[in-house]
mmCIF file of C-alpha atoms in Angstrom:
data_model
loop_
_atom_site.group_PDB
_atom_site.id
_atom_site.type_symbol
_atom_site.label_atom_id
_atom_site.label_comp_id
_atom_site.label_asym_id
_atom_site.label_seq_id
_atom_site.Cartn_x
_atom_site.Cartn_y
_atom_site.Cartn_z
ATOM 1 C CA MET A 1 -14.329 21.892 -0.083
ATOM 2 C CA VAL A 2 -15.510 19.939 2.580
ATOM 3 C CA CYS A 3 -12.291 19.913 4.574
ATOM 4 C CA LEU A 4 -12.029 23.533 3.479
ATOM 5 C CA LEU A 5 -15.436 24.351 5.095
ATOM 6 C CA LYS A 6 -15.038 22.121 8.088
ATOM 7 C CA GLY A 7 -11.724 23.861 8.667
ATOM 8 C CA SER A 8 -13.625 27.209 8.588
ATOM 9 C CA LYS A 9 -16.181 26.109 11.059
ATOM 10 C CA MET A 10 -13.636 24.966 13.744
ATOM 11 C CA LYS A 11 -12.249 28.398 13.216
ATOM 12 C CA LEU A 12 -15.635 29.917 14.011
ATOM 13 C CA GLN A 13 -16.433 27.759 17.027
ATOM 14 C CA GLU A 14 -12.632 28.275 18.237
ATOM 15 C CA LEU A 15 -13.492 32.324 17.920
ATOM 16 C CA ALA A 16 -16.674 31.832 19.602
ATOM 17 C CA ASN A 17 -15.259 29.852 22.609
ATOM 18 C CA ILE A 18 -12.764 32.713 23.214
ATOM 19 C CA ALA A 19 -15.707 35.532 23.175
ATOM 20 C CA GLY A 20 -17.425 33.619 25.422
ATOM 21 C CA ASN A 21 -14.488 33.836 28.429
ATOM 22 C CA PHE A 22 -15.016 37.406 28.386
ATOM 23 C CA PRO A 23 -18.620 38.426 29.205
ATOM 24 C CA LEU A 24 -20.103 42.009 29.073
ATOM 25 C CA ARG A 25 -19.606 43.712 32.062
ATOM 26 C CA GLU A 26 -21.665 46.634 33.591
ATOM 27 C CA LYS A 27 -19.285 49.361 33.338
ATOM 28 C CA THR A 28 -17.984 50.529 30.198
ATOM 29 C CA MET A 29 -14.029 50.727 30.573
ATOM 30 C CA PRO A 30 -12.629 54.214 29.589
ATOM 31 C CA MET A 31 -10.275 55.035 26.381
ATOM 32 C CA LEU A 32 -7.802 57.587 26.548
ATOM 33 C CA PHE A 33 -6.300 59.796 24.299
ATOM 34 C CA ILE A 34 -3.129 60.452 25.288
ATOM 35 C CA GLY A 35 -0.383 63.004 24.014
ATOM 36 C CA HIS A 36 3.079 61.283 25.200
ATOM 37 C CA GLY A 37 5.413 63.871 23.883
ATOM 38 C CA HIS A 38 8.905 63.748 24.974
ATOM 39 C CA PRO A 39 10.118 59.791 25.881
ATOM 40 C CA MET A 40 12.095 62.167 28.588
ATOM 41 C CA ASN A 41 8.707 62.511 30.609
ATOM 42 C CA ALA A 42 9.212 58.959 31.981
ATOM 43 C CA LEU A 43 11.805 60.461 34.058
ATOM 44 C CA TRP A 44 10.311 64.058 34.488
ATOM 45 C CA HIS A 45 7.941 65.338 37.097
ATOM 46 C CA ASN A 46 5.987 67.857 35.896
ATOM 47 C CA ASP A 47 2.205 68.495 35.422
ATOM 48 C CA PHE A 48 1.670 66.208 32.766
ATOM 49 C CA THR A 49 3.185 62.808 34.549
ATOM 50 C CA GLN A 50 1.156 64.009 37.536
ATOM 51 C CA MET A 51 -2.002 63.982 35.873
ATOM 52 C CA LEU A 52 -1.087 60.566 34.657
ATOM 53 C CA THR A 53 0.076 59.693 37.872
ATOM 54 C CA LYS A 54 -3.556 61.227 39.136
ATOM 55 C CA LEU A 55 -5.375 59.219 36.375
ATOM 56 C CA GLY A 56 -4.810 55.969 37.786
ATOM 57 C CA LYS A 57 -5.897 56.771 41.067
ATOM 58 C CA THR A 58 -9.508 57.577 39.699
ATOM 59 C CA ILE A 59 -10.277 55.255 37.199
ATOM 60 C CA ASP A 60 -10.912 51.751 37.929
ATOM 61 C CA LYS A 61 -8.153 48.950 37.145
ATOM 62 C CA PRO A 62 -9.061 47.095 33.835
ATOM 63 C CA SER A 63 -8.584 43.446 33.070
ATOM 64 C CA ALA A 64 -6.272 44.627 30.256
ATOM 65 C CA VAL A 65 -4.837 47.260 28.278
ATOM 66 C CA LEU A 66 -4.700 47.450 24.445
ATOM 67 C CA VAL A 67 -2.283 50.505 23.535
ATOM 68 C CA ILE A 68 -2.421 51.974 19.833
ATOM 69 C CA SER A 69 0.762 53.774 19.454
ATOM 70 C CA ALA A 70 2.286 55.893 17.270
ATOM 71 C CA HIS A 71 5.270 54.044 17.386
ATOM 72 C CA TRP A 72 4.125 50.895 16.238
ATOM 73 C CA GLU A 73 3.142 50.901 12.458
ATOM 74 C CA THR A 74 3.315 48.534 10.006
ATOM 75 C CA ILE A 75 2.017 46.915 6.526
ATOM 76 C CA GLY A 76 -0.942 45.528 7.624
ATOM 77 C CA THR A 77 -2.380 45.290 10.924
ATOM 78 C CA TYR A 78 -1.229 43.135 13.620
ATOM 79 C CA VAL A 79 -2.163 42.690 17.219
ATOM 80 C CA SER A 80 0.782 41.261 19.941
ATOM 81 C CA VAL A 81 0.149 37.802 21.592
ATOM 82 C CA ASN A 82 3.364 38.045 23.385
ATOM 83 C CA PRO A 83 2.711 36.873 26.532
ATOM 84 C CA PHE A 84 5.571 38.801 28.091
ATOM 85 C CA PRO A 85 6.109 41.853 26.215
ATOM 86 C CA ARG A 86 9.670 43.196 26.925
ATOM 87 C CA THR A 87 10.542 47.287 27.149
ATOM 88 C CA ILE A 88 11.601 48.943 23.764
ATOM 89 C CA TYR A 89 13.822 51.380 23.561
ATOM 90 C CA ASP A 90 12.937 52.969 19.998
ATOM 91 C CA PHE A 91 15.128 56.054 20.298
ATOM 92 C CA GLY A 92 18.675 57.243 20.814
ATOM 93 C CA GLY A 93 20.585 60.183 22.435
ATOM 94 C CA PHE A 94 18.985 60.058 25.502
ATOM 95 C CA ASP A 95 20.383 60.041 29.051
ATOM 96 C CA ARG A 96 21.399 56.393 30.088
ATOM 97 C CA GLU A 97 18.997 57.033 32.835
ATOM 98 C CA LEU A 98 16.236 56.678 30.239
ATOM 99 C CA PHE A 99 17.476 53.284 28.771
ATOM 100 C CA GLU A 100 17.379 51.746 32.391
ATOM 101 C CA VAL A 101 13.841 52.231 33.254
ATOM 102 C CA LYS A 102 12.178 48.965 32.936
ATOM 103 C CA TYR A 103 8.309 48.430 32.316
ATOM 104 C CA GLU A 104 7.503 44.665 31.977
ATOM 105 C CA PRO A 105 3.728 43.763 32.547
ATOM 106 C CA LYS A 106 2.248 40.582 31.281
ATOM 107 C CA GLY A 107 0.360 40.334 27.923
ATOM 108 C CA HIS A 108 -2.839 39.170 27.070
ATOM 109 C CA PRO A 109 -2.788 36.464 24.422
ATOM 110 C CA GLU A 110 -6.560 35.826 25.032
ATOM 111 C CA LEU A 111 -7.785 39.307 24.883
ATOM 112 C CA ALA A 112 -5.483 39.861 22.064
ATOM 113 C CA ARG A 113 -7.638 36.916 19.908
ATOM 114 C CA GLU A 114 -10.644 38.250 21.072
ATOM 115 C CA LEU A 115 -9.711 41.573 19.216
ATOM 116 C CA LYS A 116 -9.271 39.543 16.629
ATOM 117 C CA SER A 117 -12.732 38.038 15.972
ATOM 118 C CA MET A 118 -14.156 41.633 16.426
ATOM 119 C CA VAL A 119 -12.645 43.158 13.315
ATOM 120 C CA SER A 120 -14.136 42.461 9.485
ATOM 121 C CA VAL A 121 -12.639 45.782 7.808
ATOM 122 C CA THR A 122 -9.122 44.083 7.867
ATOM 123 C CA ASP A 123 -7.656 40.850 8.542
ATOM 124 C CA VAL A 124 -5.629 41.464 12.084
ATOM 125 C CA ILE A 125 -2.110 39.555 12.098
ATOM 126 C CA GLU A 126 -0.929 37.584 15.311
ATOM 127 C CA ASP A 127 2.728 39.042 16.396
ATOM 128 C CA HIS A 128 4.346 36.708 18.921
ATOM 129 C CA ASP A 129 7.723 38.927 19.503
ATOM 130 C CA MET A 130 6.406 42.983 19.855
ATOM 131 C CA GLY A 131 7.110 44.297 23.397
ATOM 132 C CA LEU A 132 5.945 47.554 24.431
ATOM 133 C CA ASP A 133 7.387 50.776 22.402
ATOM 134 C CA HIS A 134 7.557 53.933 24.571
ATOM 135 C CA GLY A 135 3.956 55.493 23.259
ATOM 136 C CA ALA A 136 2.883 52.647 25.584
ATOM 137 C CA TRP A 137 5.541 52.456 28.848
ATOM 138 C CA THR A 138 6.550 56.034 29.349
ATOM 139 C CA VAL A 139 2.408 56.626 29.986
ATOM 140 C CA LEU A 140 1.794 53.537 31.807
ATOM 141 C CA LYS A 141 4.438 53.420 34.201
ATOM 142 C CA PHE A 142 2.705 56.712 35.862
ATOM 143 C CA ILE A 143 -0.831 55.294 35.740
ATOM 144 C CA TRP A 144 -0.115 52.009 37.050
ATOM 145 C CA PRO A 145 3.297 51.773 38.324
ATOM 146 C CA ASP A 146 3.526 48.072 39.830
ATOM 147 C CA ALA A 147 2.961 46.869 35.858
ATOM 148 C CA ASP A 148 0.242 45.038 37.815
ATOM 149 C CA VAL A 149 -2.333 44.828 34.197
ATOM 150 C CA PRO A 150 -1.656 43.159 31.347
ATOM 151 C CA VAL A 151 -1.096 45.149 28.234
ATOM 152 C CA PHE A 152 -0.815 44.062 24.449
ATOM 153 C CA GLU A 153 -0.602 46.344 21.372
ATOM 154 C CA MET A 154 -2.019 46.559 18.160
ATOM 155 C CA SER A 155 -0.355 47.812 15.051
ATOM 156 C CA MET A 156 -1.128 51.051 12.752
ATOM 157 C CA ASN A 157 -1.144 50.157 8.785
ATOM 158 C CA TYR A 158 0.422 53.261 7.666
ATOM 159 C CA SER A 159 -0.613 52.419 4.104
ATOM 160 C CA ARG A 160 -4.360 53.117 4.814
ATOM 161 C CA PRO A 161 -6.026 56.628 4.902
ATOM 162 C CA ALA A 162 -7.075 57.859 8.197
ATOM 163 C CA ALA A 163 -10.808 56.993 7.590
ATOM 164 C CA PHE A 164 -9.893 53.103 7.885
ATOM 165 C CA HIS A 165 -8.167 53.783 11.051
ATOM 166 C CA TYR A 166 -11.315 55.428 12.007
ATOM 167 C CA GLN A 167 -13.450 52.151 10.716
ATOM 168 C CA LEU A 168 -11.138 49.950 12.611
ATOM 169 C CA GLY A 169 -11.563 51.862 16.205
ATOM 170 C CA GLU A 170 -15.510 51.714 15.688
ATOM 171 C CA GLN A 171 -14.740 47.841 15.818
ATOM 172 C CA LEU A 172 -12.975 47.722 18.808
ATOM 173 C CA LYS A 173 -15.772 49.055 21.160
ATOM 174 C CA GLU A 174 -16.400 46.488 22.430
ATOM 175 C CA LEU A 175 -13.734 45.813 23.959
ATOM 176 C CA ARG A 176 -14.467 48.540 26.298
ATOM 177 C CA ARG A 177 -17.245 46.456 27.400
ATOM 178 C CA LYS A 178 -15.193 43.402 28.484
ATOM 179 C CA GLY A 179 -12.610 44.960 30.706
ATOM 180 C CA VAL A 180 -10.017 46.679 28.411
ATOM 181 C CA LEU A 181 -9.061 50.057 28.615
ATOM 182 C CA ILE A 182 -7.643 51.515 25.246
ATOM 183 C CA LEU A 183 -4.900 54.164 24.862
ATOM 184 C CA CYS A 184 -4.329 55.564 22.346
ATOM 185 C CA SER A 185 -1.212 57.382 22.392
ATOM 186 C CA GLY A 186 0.017 59.811 20.000
ATOM 187 C CA ASN A 187 0.089 63.737 19.783
ATOM 188 C CA ILE A 188 -2.478 66.016 17.881
ATOM 189 C CA VAL A 189 0.483 68.393 16.901
ATOM 190 C CA HIS A 190 3.682 66.638 16.264
ATOM 191 C CA ASN A 191 6.612 68.298 14.172
ATOM 192 C CA LEU A 192 10.109 67.373 15.273
ATOM 193 C CA ARG A 193 11.506 69.777 12.277
ATOM 194 C CA MET A 194 10.511 72.601 13.853
ATOM 195 C CA ILE A 195 11.047 71.517 17.853
ATOM 196 C CA ASP A 196 13.241 73.363 20.066
ATOM 197 C CA TRP A 197 15.071 70.746 21.719
ATOM 198 C CA ARG A 198 16.383 73.387 24.515
ATOM 199 C CA ASP A 199 13.415 74.736 26.273
ATOM 200 C CA ILE A 200 10.277 72.259 27.309
ATOM 201 C CA ASP A 201 8.247 75.544 27.885
ATOM 202 C CA ALA A 202 9.170 77.018 24.663
ATOM 203 C CA LYS A 203 6.484 79.617 23.301
ATOM 204 C CA PRO A 204 3.979 77.383 21.000
ATOM 205 C CA TYR A 205 4.024 78.200 17.679
ATOM 206 C CA ASP A 206 0.699 80.224 16.660
ATOM 207 C CA TRP A 207 -0.026 77.252 14.227
ATOM 208 C CA ASN A 208 0.308 74.934 17.022
ATOM 209 C CA VAL A 209 -1.929 76.604 19.441
ATOM 210 C CA GLU A 210 -4.384 76.714 16.452
ATOM 211 C CA PHE A 211 -4.586 73.239 15.286
ATOM 212 C CA ASP A 212 -4.658 72.192 18.839
ATOM 213 C CA GLN A 213 -8.045 74.623 19.389
ATOM 214 C CA PHE A 214 -9.450 73.298 15.988
ATOM 215 C CA VAL A 215 -8.932 69.767 16.861
ATOM 216 C CA LYS A 216 -10.640 70.471 20.679
ATOM 217 C CA ASP A 217 -13.490 72.794 19.259
ATOM 218 C CA GLN A 218 -14.693 69.691 16.219
ATOM 219 C CA LEU A 219 -14.175 67.392 19.565
ATOM 220 C CA GLU A 220 -16.857 69.511 21.560
ATOM 221 C CA ASN A 221 -18.964 69.965 18.751
ATOM 222 C CA ARG A 222 -18.692 65.927 17.506
ATOM 223 C CA ASN A 223 -17.533 67.007 13.889
ATOM 224 C CA PHE A 224 -15.662 63.935 13.678
ATOM 225 C CA GLU A 225 -15.666 64.156 9.560
ATOM 226 C CA SER A 226 -13.499 67.473 9.711
ATOM 227 C CA LEU A 227 -10.700 65.737 11.810
ATOM 228 C CA ILE A 228 -10.715 62.467 9.842
ATOM 229 C CA ASN A 229 -10.292 65.052 6.869
ATOM 230 C CA TYR A 230 -7.763 67.003 8.234
ATOM 231 C CA GLU A 231 -5.680 67.978 5.269
ATOM 232 C CA LYS A 232 -8.550 70.470 4.272
ATOM 233 C CA ALA A 233 -7.878 72.403 7.773
ATOM 234 C CA GLY A 234 -5.462 74.467 6.303
ATOM 235 C CA SER A 235 -1.718 75.346 6.957
ATOM 236 C CA ALA A 236 -1.907 75.087 10.277
ATOM 237 C CA ALA A 237 -3.016 71.191 10.154
ATOM 238 C CA ARG A 238 0.196 70.705 7.625
ATOM 239 C CA LEU A 239 2.915 72.528 9.704
ATOM 240 C CA SER A 240 1.395 70.648 12.463
ATOM 241 C CA ILE A 241 1.117 67.258 10.946
ATOM 242 C CA PRO A 242 4.226 66.997 8.678
ATOM 243 C CA THR A 243 3.622 63.313 8.696
ATOM 244 C CA ASN A 244 0.615 61.667 10.374
ATOM 245 C CA ASP A 245 2.137 58.557 12.541
ATOM 246 C CA HIS A 246 1.548 60.725 15.532
ATOM 247 C CA TYR A 247 -2.034 61.972 14.465
ATOM 248 C CA LEU A 248 -3.359 58.850 13.379
ATOM 249 C CA PRO A 249 -3.983 57.510 17.004
ATOM 250 C CA LEU A 250 -6.472 59.874 17.260
ATOM 251 C CA MET A 251 -8.539 58.433 14.480
ATOM 252 C CA TYR A 252 -8.681 55.336 16.665
ATOM 253 C CA ALA A 253 -9.936 57.453 19.377
ATOM 254 C CA LEU A 254 -12.892 58.900 17.478
ATOM 255 C CA GLY A 255 -14.093 55.646 16.355
ATOM 256 C CA LEU A 256 -14.109 54.268 19.836
ATOM 257 C CA ILE A 257 -16.042 57.113 21.247
ATOM 258 C CA SER A 258 -19.880 56.502 21.830
ATOM 259 C CA ARG A 259 -22.797 58.691 20.744
ATOM 260 C CA ASN A 260 -23.766 60.004 24.069
ATOM 261 C CA GLU A 261 -20.594 59.624 25.817
ATOM 262 C CA GLU A 262 -18.803 62.785 27.610
ATOM 263 C CA ILE A 263 -15.582 63.686 26.403
ATOM 264 C CA LYS A 264 -13.143 64.895 29.089
ATOM 265 C CA HIS A 265 -10.141 67.218 28.477
ATOM 266 C CA ILE A 266 -7.618 65.861 31.002
ATOM 267 C CA TYR A 267 -4.363 67.931 30.054
ATOM 268 C CA GLU A 268 -4.148 70.793 27.928
ATOM 269 C CA GLY A 269 -0.526 72.380 27.331
ATOM 270 C CA TYR A 270 2.506 72.171 24.649
ATOM 271 C CA GLN A 271 5.862 71.052 25.068
ATOM 272 C CA PHE A 272 9.288 72.293 23.152
ATOM 273 C CA GLY A 273 7.498 75.011 20.762
ATOM 274 C CA SER A 274 6.247 72.324 18.305
ATOM 275 C CA LEU A 275 4.249 69.486 20.311
ATOM 276 C CA SER A 276 0.544 69.367 21.649
ATOM 277 C CA MET A 277 0.295 67.548 24.927
ATOM 278 C CA ARG A 278 -3.851 67.141 24.868
ATOM 279 C CA CYS A 279 -5.018 64.670 26.353
ATOM 280 C CA PHE A 280 -8.717 63.613 26.645
ATOM 281 C CA GLN A 281 -10.622 60.458 27.918
ATOM 282 C CA ALA A 282 -14.096 58.772 27.174
ATOM 283 C CA GLY A 283 -15.577 56.975 29.610
#
């Protein structure tokens, strides 16, 4: 028993030492929710990618970026402590040019472990191998094209309900005070079964427009509870979220927003008929 207690005290002391290395900043870093859409956006110059480029010129450079992406789902919650994350091509069937893109900033194991010390709603497990999935690098390559900002990812436990992800997001708020920009990367509407692959400018389905507007309205009214319980929003929600992998990053974004923080819609639009590209920023 004494040995166990001693070990616990040592772990607590180690966490305290880590926390002391990252004092609070006077200015809180932003939180971004980015609807990343089609992987080929990484190569396209359109109004969406132009927005990302402009974003990189208007926000302060952070100490690191934490990415919570639709494309890293696990049982349990993991954080990457990989110091040199590699580009992951987690897709197939696209132009060879897309597989030649490399975006490989350094990781930030120290801040990843800082994250672990903040979370009490679950145990966060260290992952030493995770790279950057396309929910991360297809976006960040436009914001910081020189890959000079460290990046690390945290996974989403797909076995847990939406409310859990919201609560976990709330527990990460202090990271924003320690120089970390948090990027939640998914899509509010993401229905691949009904996508028109031939036409990026295809007219959006009525249910796409309806649910996207519903989410915008709830954000502006700070009615986060209705977004957590999105299943109650009817047929438009069911068609917009056939699986919730791309919706769950929104839960983290909601949890990360402070009470009086302005929510700015930095991009509104649709791709391929059944994707909403809505992006917003807090801070």
